[in-house]
Short mmCIF file of C-alpha atoms in Angstrom, two decimals:
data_model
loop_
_atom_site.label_atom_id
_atom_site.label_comp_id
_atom_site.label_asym_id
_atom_site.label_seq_id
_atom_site.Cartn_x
_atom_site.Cartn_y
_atom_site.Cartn_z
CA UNK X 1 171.20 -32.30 -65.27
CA UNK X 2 173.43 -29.48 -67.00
CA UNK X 3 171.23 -27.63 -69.77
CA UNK X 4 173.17 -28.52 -72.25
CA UNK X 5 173.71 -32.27 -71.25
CA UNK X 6 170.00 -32.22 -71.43
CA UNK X 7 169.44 -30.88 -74.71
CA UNK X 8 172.28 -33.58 -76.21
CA UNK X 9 170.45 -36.01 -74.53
CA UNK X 10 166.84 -35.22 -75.46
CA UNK X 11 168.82 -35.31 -79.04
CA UNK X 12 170.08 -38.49 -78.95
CA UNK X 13 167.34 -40.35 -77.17
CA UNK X 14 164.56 -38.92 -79.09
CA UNK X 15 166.37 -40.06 -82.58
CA UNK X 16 166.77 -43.98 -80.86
CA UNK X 17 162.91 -43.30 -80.07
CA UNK X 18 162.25 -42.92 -83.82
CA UNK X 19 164.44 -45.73 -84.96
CA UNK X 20 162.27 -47.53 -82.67
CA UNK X 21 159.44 -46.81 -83.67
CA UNK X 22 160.55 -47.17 -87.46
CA UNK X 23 161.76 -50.70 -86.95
CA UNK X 24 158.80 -52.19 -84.58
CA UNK X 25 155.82 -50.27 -85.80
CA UNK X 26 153.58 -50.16 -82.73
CA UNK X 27 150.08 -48.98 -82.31
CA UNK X 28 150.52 -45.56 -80.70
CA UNK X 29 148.10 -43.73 -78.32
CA UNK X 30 148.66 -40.49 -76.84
CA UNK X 31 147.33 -38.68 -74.46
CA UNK X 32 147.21 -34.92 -73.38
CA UNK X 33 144.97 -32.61 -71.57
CA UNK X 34 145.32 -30.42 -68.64
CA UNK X 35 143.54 -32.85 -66.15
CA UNK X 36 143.08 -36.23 -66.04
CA UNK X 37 146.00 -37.34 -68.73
CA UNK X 38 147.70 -39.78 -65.90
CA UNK X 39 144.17 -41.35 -64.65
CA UNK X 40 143.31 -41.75 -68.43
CA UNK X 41 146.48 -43.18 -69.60
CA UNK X 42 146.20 -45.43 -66.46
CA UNK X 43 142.72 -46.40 -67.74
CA UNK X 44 143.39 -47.02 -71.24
CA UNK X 45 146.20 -49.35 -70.73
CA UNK X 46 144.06 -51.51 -68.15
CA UNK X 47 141.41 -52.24 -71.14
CA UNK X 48 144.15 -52.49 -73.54
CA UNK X 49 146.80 -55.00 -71.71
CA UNK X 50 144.32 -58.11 -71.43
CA UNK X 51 145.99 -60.33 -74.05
CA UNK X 52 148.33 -57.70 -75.58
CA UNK X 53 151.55 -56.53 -74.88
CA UNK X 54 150.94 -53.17 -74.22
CA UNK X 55 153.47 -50.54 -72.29
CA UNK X 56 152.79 -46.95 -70.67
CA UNK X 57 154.19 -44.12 -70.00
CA UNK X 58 155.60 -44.72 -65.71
CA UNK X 59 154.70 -41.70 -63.55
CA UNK X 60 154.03 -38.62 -65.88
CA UNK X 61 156.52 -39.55 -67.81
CA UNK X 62 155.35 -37.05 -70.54
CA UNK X 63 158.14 -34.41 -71.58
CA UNK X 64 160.39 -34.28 -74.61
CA UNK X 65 162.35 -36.27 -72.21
CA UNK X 66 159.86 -39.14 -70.85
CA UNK X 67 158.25 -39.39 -74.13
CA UNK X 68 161.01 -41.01 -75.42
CA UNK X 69 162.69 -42.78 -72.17
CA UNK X 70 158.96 -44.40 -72.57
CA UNK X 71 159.28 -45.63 -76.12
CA UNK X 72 162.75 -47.21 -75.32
CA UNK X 73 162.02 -48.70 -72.34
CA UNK X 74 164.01 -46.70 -70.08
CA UNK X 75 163.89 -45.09 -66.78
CA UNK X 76 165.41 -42.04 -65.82
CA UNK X 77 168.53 -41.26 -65.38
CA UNK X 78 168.07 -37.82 -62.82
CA UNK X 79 171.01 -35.68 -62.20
CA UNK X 80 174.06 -38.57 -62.78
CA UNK X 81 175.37 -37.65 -66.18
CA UNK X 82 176.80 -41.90 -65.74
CA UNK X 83 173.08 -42.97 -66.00
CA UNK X 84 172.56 -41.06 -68.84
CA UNK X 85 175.39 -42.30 -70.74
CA UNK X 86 173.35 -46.17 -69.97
CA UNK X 87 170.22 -44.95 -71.23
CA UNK X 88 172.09 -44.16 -74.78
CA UNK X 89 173.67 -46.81 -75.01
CA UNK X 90 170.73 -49.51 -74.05
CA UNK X 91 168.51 -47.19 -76.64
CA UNK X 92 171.43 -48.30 -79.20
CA UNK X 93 170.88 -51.84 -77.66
CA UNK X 94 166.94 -51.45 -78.45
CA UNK X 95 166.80 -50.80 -82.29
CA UNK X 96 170.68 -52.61 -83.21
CA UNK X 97 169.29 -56.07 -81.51
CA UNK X 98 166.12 -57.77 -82.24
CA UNK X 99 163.91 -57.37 -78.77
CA UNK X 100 160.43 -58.42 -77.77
CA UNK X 101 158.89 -54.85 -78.30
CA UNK X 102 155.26 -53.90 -77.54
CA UNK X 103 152.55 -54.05 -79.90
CA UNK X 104 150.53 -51.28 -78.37
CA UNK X 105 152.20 -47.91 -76.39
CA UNK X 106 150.31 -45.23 -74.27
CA UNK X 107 152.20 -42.28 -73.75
CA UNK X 108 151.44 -39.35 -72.01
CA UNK X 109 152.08 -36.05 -73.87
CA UNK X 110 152.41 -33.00 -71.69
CA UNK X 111 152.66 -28.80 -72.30
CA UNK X 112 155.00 -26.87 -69.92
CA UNK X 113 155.57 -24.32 -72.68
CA UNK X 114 154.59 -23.32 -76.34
CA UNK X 115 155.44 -25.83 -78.57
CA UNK X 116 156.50 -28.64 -76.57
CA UNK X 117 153.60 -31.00 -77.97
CA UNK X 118 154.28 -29.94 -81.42
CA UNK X 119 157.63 -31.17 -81.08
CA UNK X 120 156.90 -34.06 -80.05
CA UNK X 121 153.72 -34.96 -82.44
CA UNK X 122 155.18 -34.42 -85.39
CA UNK X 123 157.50 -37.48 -84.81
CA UNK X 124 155.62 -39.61 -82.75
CA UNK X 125 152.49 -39.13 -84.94
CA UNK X 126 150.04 -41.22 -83.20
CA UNK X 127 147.26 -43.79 -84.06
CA UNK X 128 145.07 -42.71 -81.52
CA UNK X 129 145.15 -39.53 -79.98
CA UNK X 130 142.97 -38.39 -76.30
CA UNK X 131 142.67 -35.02 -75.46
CA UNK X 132 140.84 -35.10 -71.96
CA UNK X 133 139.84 -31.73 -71.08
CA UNK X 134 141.49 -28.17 -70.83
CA UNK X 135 139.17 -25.73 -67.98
CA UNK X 136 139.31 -22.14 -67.81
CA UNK X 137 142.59 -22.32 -65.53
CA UNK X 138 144.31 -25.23 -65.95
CA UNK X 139 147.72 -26.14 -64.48
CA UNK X 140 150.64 -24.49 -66.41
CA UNK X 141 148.42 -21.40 -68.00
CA UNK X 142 151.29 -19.28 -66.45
CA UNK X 143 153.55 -20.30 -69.40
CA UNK X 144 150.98 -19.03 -72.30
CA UNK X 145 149.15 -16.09 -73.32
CA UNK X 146 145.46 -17.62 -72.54
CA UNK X 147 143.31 -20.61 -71.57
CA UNK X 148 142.83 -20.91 -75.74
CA UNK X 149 147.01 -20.61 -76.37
CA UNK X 150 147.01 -23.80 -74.05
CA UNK X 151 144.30 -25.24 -76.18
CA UNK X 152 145.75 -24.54 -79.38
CA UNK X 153 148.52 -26.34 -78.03
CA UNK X 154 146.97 -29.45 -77.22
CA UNK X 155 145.76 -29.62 -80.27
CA UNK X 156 148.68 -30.18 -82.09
CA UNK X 157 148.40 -33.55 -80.66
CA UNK X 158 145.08 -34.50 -83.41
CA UNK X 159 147.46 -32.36 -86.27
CA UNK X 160 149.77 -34.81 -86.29
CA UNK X 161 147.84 -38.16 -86.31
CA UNK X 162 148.33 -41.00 -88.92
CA UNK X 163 146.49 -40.44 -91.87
CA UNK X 164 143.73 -43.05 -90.86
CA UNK X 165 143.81 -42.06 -87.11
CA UNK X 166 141.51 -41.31 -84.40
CA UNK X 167 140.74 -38.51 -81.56
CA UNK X 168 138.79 -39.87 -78.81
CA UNK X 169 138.21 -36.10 -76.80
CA UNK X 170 136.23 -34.95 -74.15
CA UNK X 171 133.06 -33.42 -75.24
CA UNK X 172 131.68 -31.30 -72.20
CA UNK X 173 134.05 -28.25 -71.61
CA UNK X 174 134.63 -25.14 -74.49
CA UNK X 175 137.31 -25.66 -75.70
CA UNK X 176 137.39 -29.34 -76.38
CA UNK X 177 134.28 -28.93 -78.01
CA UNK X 178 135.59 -26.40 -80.60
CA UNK X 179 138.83 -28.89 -80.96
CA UNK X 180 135.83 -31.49 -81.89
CA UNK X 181 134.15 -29.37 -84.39
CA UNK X 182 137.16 -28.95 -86.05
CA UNK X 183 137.94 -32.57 -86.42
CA UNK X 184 135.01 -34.19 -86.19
CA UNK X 185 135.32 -36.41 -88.94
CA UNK X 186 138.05 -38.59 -87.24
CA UNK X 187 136.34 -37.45 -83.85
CA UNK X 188 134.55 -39.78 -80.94
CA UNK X 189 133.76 -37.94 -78.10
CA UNK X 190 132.66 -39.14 -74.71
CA UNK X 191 131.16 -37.14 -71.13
CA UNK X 192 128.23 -36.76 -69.03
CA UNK X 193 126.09 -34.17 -71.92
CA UNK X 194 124.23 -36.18 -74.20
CA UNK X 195 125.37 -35.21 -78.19
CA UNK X 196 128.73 -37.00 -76.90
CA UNK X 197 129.28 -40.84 -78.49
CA UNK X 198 130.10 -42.19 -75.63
CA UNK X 199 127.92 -40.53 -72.63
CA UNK X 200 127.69 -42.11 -68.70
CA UNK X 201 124.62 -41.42 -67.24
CA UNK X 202 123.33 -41.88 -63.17
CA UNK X 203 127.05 -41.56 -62.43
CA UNK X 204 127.68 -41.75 -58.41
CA UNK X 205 129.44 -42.98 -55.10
CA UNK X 206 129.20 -46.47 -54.57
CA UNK X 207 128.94 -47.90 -51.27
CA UNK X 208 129.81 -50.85 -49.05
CA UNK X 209 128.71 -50.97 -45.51
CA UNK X 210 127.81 -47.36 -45.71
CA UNK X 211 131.45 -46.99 -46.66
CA UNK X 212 132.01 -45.48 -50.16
CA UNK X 213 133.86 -48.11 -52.00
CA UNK X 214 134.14 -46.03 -55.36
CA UNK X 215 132.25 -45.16 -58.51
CA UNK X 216 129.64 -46.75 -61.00
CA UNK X 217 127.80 -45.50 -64.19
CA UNK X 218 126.26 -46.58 -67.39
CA UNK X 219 127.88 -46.10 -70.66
CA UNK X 220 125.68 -45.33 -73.14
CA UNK X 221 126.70 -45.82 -76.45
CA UNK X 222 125.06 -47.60 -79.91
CA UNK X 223 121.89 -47.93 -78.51
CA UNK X 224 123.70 -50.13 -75.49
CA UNK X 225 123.36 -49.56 -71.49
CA UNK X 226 126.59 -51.13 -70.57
CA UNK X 227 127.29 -51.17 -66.33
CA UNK X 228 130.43 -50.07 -65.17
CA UNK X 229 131.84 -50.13 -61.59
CA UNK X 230 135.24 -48.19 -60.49
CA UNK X 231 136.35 -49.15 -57.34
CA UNK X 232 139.20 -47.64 -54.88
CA UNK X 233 138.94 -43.72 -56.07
CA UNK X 234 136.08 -41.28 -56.27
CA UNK X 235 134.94 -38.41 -58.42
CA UNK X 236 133.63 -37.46 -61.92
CA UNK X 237 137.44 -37.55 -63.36
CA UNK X 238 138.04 -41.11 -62.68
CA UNK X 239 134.14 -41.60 -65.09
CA UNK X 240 135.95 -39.33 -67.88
CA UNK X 241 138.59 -41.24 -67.61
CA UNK X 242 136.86 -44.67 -67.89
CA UNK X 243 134.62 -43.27 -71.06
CA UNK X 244 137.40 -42.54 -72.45
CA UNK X 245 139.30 -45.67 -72.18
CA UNK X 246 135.67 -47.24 -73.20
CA UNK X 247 136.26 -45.56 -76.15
CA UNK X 248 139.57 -46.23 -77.09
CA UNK X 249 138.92 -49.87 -76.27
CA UNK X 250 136.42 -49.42 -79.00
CA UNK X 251 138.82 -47.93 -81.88
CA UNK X 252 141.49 -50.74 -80.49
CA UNK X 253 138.87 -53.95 -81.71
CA UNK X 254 138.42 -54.61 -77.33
CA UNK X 255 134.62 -55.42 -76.85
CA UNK X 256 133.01 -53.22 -74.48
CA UNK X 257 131.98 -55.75 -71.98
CA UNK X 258 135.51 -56.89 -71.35
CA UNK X 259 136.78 -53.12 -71.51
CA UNK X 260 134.21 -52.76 -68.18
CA UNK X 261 135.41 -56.46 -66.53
CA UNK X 262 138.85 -54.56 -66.72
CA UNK X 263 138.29 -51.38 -65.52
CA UNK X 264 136.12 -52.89 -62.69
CA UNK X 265 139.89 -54.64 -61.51
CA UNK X 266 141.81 -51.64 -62.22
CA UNK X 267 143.38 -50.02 -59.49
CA UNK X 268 143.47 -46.63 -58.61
CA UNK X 269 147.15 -44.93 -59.22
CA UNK X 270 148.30 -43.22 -55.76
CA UNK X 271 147.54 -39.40 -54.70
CA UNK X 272 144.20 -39.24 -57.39
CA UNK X 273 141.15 -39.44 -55.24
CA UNK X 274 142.28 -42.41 -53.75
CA UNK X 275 140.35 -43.75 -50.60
CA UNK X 276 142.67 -45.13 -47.86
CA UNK X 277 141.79 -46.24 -44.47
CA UNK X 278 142.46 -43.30 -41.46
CA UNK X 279 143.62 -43.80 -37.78
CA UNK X 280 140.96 -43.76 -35.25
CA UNK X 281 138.41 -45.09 -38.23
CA UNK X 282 138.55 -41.98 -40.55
CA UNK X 283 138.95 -42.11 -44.25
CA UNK X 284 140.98 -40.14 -46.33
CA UNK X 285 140.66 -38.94 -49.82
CA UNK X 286 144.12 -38.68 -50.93
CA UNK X 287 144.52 -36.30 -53.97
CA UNK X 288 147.92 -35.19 -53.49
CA UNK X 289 149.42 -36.17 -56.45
CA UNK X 290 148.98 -32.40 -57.71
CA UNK X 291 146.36 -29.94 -58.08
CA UNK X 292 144.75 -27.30 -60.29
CA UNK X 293 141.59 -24.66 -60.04
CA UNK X 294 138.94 -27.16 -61.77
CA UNK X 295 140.29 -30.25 -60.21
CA UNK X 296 139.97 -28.68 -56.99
CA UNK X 297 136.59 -27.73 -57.41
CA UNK X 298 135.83 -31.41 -58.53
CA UNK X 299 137.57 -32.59 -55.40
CA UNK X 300 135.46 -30.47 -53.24
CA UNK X 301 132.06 -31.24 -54.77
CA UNK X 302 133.04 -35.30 -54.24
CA UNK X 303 133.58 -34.43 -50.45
CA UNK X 304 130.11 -32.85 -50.62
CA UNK X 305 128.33 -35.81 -52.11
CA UNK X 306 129.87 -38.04 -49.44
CA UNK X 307 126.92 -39.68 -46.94
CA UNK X 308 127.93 -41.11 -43.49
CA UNK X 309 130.08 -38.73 -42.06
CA UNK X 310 129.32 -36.09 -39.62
CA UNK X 311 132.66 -34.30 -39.78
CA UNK X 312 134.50 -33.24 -43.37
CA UNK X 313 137.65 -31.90 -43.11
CA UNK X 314 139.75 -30.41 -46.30
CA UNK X 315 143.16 -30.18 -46.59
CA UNK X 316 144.40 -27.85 -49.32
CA UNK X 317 148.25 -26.83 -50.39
CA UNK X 318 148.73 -23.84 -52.56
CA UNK X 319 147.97 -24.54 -56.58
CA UNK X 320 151.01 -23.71 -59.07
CA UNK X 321 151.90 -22.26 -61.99
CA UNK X 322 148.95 -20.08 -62.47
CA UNK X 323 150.27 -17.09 -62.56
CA UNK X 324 147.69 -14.18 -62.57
CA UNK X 325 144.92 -16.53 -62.09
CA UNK X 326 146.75 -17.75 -58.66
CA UNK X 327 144.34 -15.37 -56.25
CA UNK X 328 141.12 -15.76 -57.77
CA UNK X 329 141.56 -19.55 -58.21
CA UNK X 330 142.63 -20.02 -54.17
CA UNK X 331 139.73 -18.09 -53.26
CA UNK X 332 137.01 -19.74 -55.22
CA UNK X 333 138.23 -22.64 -53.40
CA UNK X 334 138.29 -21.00 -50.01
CA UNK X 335 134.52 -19.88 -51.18
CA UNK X 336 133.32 -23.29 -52.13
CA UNK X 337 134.95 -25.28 -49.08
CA UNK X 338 132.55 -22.91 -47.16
CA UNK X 339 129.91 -24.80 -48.13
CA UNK X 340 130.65 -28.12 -47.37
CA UNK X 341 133.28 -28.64 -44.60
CA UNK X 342 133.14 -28.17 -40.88
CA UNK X 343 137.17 -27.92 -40.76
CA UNK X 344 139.41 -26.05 -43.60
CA UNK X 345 143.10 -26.70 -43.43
CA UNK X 346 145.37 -24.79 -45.67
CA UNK X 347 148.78 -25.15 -46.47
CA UNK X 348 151.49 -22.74 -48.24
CA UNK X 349 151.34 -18.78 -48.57
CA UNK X 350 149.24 -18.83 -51.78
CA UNK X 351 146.84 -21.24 -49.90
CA UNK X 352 146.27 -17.86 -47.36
CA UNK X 353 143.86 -16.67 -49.58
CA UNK X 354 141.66 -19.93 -49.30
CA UNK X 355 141.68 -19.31 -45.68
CA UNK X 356 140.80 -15.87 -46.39
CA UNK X 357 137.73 -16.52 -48.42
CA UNK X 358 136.34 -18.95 -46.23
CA UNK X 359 136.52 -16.64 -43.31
CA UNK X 360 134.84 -13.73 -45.05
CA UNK X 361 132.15 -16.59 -46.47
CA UNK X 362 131.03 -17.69 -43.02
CA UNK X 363 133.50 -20.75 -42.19
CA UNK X 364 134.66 -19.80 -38.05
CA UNK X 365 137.98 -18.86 -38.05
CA UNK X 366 138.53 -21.63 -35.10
CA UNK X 367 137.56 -24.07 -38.06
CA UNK X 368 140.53 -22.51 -40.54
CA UNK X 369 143.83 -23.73 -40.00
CA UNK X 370 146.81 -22.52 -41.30
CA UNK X 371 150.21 -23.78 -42.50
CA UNK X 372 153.94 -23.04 -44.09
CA UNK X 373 154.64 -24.53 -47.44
CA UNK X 374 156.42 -26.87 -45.50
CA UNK X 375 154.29 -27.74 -42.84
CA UNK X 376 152.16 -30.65 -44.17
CA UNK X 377 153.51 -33.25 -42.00
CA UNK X 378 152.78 -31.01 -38.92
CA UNK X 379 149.64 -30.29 -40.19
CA UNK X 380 148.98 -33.91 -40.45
CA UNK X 381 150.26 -34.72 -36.79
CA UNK X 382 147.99 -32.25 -35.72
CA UNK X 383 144.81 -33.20 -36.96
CA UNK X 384 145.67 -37.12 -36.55
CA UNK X 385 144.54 -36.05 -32.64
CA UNK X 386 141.12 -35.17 -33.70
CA UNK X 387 140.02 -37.46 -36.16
CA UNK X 388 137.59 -41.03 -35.47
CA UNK X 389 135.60 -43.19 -37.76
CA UNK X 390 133.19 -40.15 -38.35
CA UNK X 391 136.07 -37.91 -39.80
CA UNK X 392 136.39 -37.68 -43.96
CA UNK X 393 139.84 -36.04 -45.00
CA UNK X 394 140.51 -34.57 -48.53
CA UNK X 395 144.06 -34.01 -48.69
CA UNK X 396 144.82 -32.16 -52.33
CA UNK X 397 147.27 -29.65 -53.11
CA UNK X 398 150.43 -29.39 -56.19
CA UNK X 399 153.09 -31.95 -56.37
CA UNK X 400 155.94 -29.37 -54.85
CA UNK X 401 153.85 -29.06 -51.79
CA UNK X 402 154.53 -32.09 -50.76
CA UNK X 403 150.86 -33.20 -49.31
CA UNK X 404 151.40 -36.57 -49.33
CA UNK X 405 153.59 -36.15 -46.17
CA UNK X 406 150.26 -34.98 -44.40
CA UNK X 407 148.88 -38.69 -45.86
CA UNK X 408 151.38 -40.48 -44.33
CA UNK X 409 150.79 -38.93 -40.84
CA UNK X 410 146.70 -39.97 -41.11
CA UNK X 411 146.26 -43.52 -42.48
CA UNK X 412 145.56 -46.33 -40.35
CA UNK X 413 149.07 -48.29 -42.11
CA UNK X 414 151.80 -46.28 -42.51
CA UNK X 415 153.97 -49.67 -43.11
CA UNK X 416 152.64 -49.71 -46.40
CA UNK X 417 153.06 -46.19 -47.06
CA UNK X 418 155.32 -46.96 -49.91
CA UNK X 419 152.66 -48.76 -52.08
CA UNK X 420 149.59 -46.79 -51.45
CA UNK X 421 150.93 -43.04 -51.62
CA UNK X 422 152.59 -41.11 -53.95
CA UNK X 423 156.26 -39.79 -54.58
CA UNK X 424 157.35 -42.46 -51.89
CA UNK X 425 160.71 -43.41 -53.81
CA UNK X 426 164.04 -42.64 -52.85
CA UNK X 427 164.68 -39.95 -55.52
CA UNK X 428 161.78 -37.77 -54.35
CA UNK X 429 162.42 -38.65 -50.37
CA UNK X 430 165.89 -36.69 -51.09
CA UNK X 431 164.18 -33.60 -51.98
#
């Protein structure tokens, strides 16, 4: 879309957003962070949409743009100026015309740049807001001045809450924790260290048949142990992400023993730690749906915890839009696969350095692989001819690398490749 097509459209759609919003009055709950916003959205609308009509944000969803396509109901329109022109007019449809609107809407509020979630806030201005967690290098630190800039920016998000609103924010890392101090007043914080109000304890793999099957933990909060099991997706985000939604389900009048029944049925969104079924036996971890530093350390500590299999392979694609912190970041990964894997494969030219570390840490270089940026579906053809039911795959690497291409060449049914991996539509499949 034209730049300035897109600004009158971001204009016009954002104004039928407000009128929305004005004439339906729904409960809103946003959520921002720089990992973990689309699991935790994902979460909170599963405990939220038993018995209300509640709609999210589709995707990520989570720009000036898909903030508002979100609110109205819309989808989007891409590069066909024709689409566009339907969206406006079926956002005119939305507040002219009386229409079964949702009680309850979870939107995803993202930072590219300085300022974009105080434009948004300000408007929206939230019930509920989630901040999930903002590491040392996060995805789109490129774009600011610091780790603390992006912060500050996130932030904005609790400024603008309703005057009898809530933040439910992750209590573990820095910088949410000085976001907490700030507001804690309206604050409820949840993680793994124990001053947080909603804190999981013995937090680990689950396993079927000697096959892990997903995660379980205790919530601990009011003097109550509550159980809760995660099936279909592994690692310490996807327990954030269900505190969090624990939480929320608590601020939204949802008891906490129904808020676990529904995250026990949720299902796990494609590309984010998702376990799928390999040829030859193997499982693969697919975390494709993008990447940054801390989530790839998470990633890589998940694969170490794994019992059962004697080989663990990782697949990594270069990380994005970290500008100076791009080296250092690749090569603590590179360092830490060392540790744990008995093949590294890496994909893209930033992704070299991985390689590089791992070599000069002790990984063989007849154990390192190396790719092009576009080379995951070789890569994936390739190690399909190696792989049997005692092979573990973690595939992870940024959205533009196109991972999930490596994915499809590795699980045991490719004929439902559309449902189970991500960026499988036809929109994406033209790039």
């Amino acid at each position: 879309m034209q730049p300035l097509l897109k600004k009158l459209v971001v204009v016009i759609l954002t104004w039928e957003a407000q009128m929305a919003l004005k004439r339906y009055q729904p409960k809103i709950i946003a959520v921002t962070g720089s990992a973990g916003k689309t699991t935790t959205k994902d979460a909170i609308f599963a405990v939220l949409s038993d018995g209300r009509y509640v709609r999210k944000s589709e995707k990520s969803y989570n720009s000036e743009l898909g903030v508002p396509l979100t609110i109205l109901g819309l989808e989007s329109g891409w590069g066909s100026p024709w689409r566009w022109f339907l969206n406006i007019l079926k956002g005119f449809v939305v507040i002219a015309r009386p229409t079964d609107f949702p009680q309850w809407l979870v939107l995803e509020v993202g930072a590219d740049r300085p300022g974009d979630i105080r434009s948004i806030a300000k408007w929206l201005k939230p019930n509920i807001a989630v901040i999930t967690s903002i590491p040392d290098v996060p995805v789109h630190v490129e774009f600011f001045n610091s780790p603390q800039a992006l912060a500050n920016e996130k932030k904005r998000l609790a400024e603008y809450l309703r005057h009898d609103g809530i933040l439910v924010i992750n209590g573990d890392d820095v910088h949410t924790k000085n976001i907490h101090k700030e507001f804690e007043s309206i604050a409820v914080s949840f993680g793994f260290e124990g001053q947080n109000a909603f804190v999981a304890t013995e937090a680990g793999v689950q396993y079927e048949n000697k096959r892990p099957v997903g995660m379980h933990f205790y919530s601990n909060h009011s003097n109550t142990k509550l159980s809760v099991s995660l099936f279909g997706a592994l690692g310490k985000p996807r327990v954030y992400a269900a505190l969090a939604a624990l939480a929320v389900a608590e601020a939204a009048g949802v008891p906490q023993e129904a808020a676990a029944d529904a995250l026990r049925a949720w299902a796990p969104p494609p590309g984010r730690m998702r376990i799928l079924e390999g040829l030859k036996g193997s499982l693969i971890i697919d975390d494709t749906y993008n990447s940054s530093p801390a989530a790839a350390q998470s990633a890589l500590d998940t694969l170490k915890e794994l019992k059962g299999f004697k080989k663990k392979v990782a697949a990594l694609g270069d990380m994005l839009e970290l500008g100076r912190f791009s080296k250092d970041a690749h090569m603590a990964a590179g360092k830490k696969a060392t540790k744990i894997v008995n093949k590294l494969i890496t994909v893209g030219f930033r992704a070299r350095a991985t390689a590089e570390s791992a070599l000069d840490n002790g990984l063989p270089e007849i154990d390192i692989l190396q790719y092009e940026q576009n080379e995951a579906e070789r890569a994936g053809r390739e190690l399909k001819l190696t792989v049997d039911k005692n092979t573990i795959v973690l595939v992870k690497g940024s959205q533009g690398m196109r991972m999930e291409k490596m994915v499809a060449e590795l699980i045991a049914d490719p004929l439902h490749a559309e449902e189970l991996l991500v960026r499988q539509d036809a929109d994406w499949k033209d790039r």
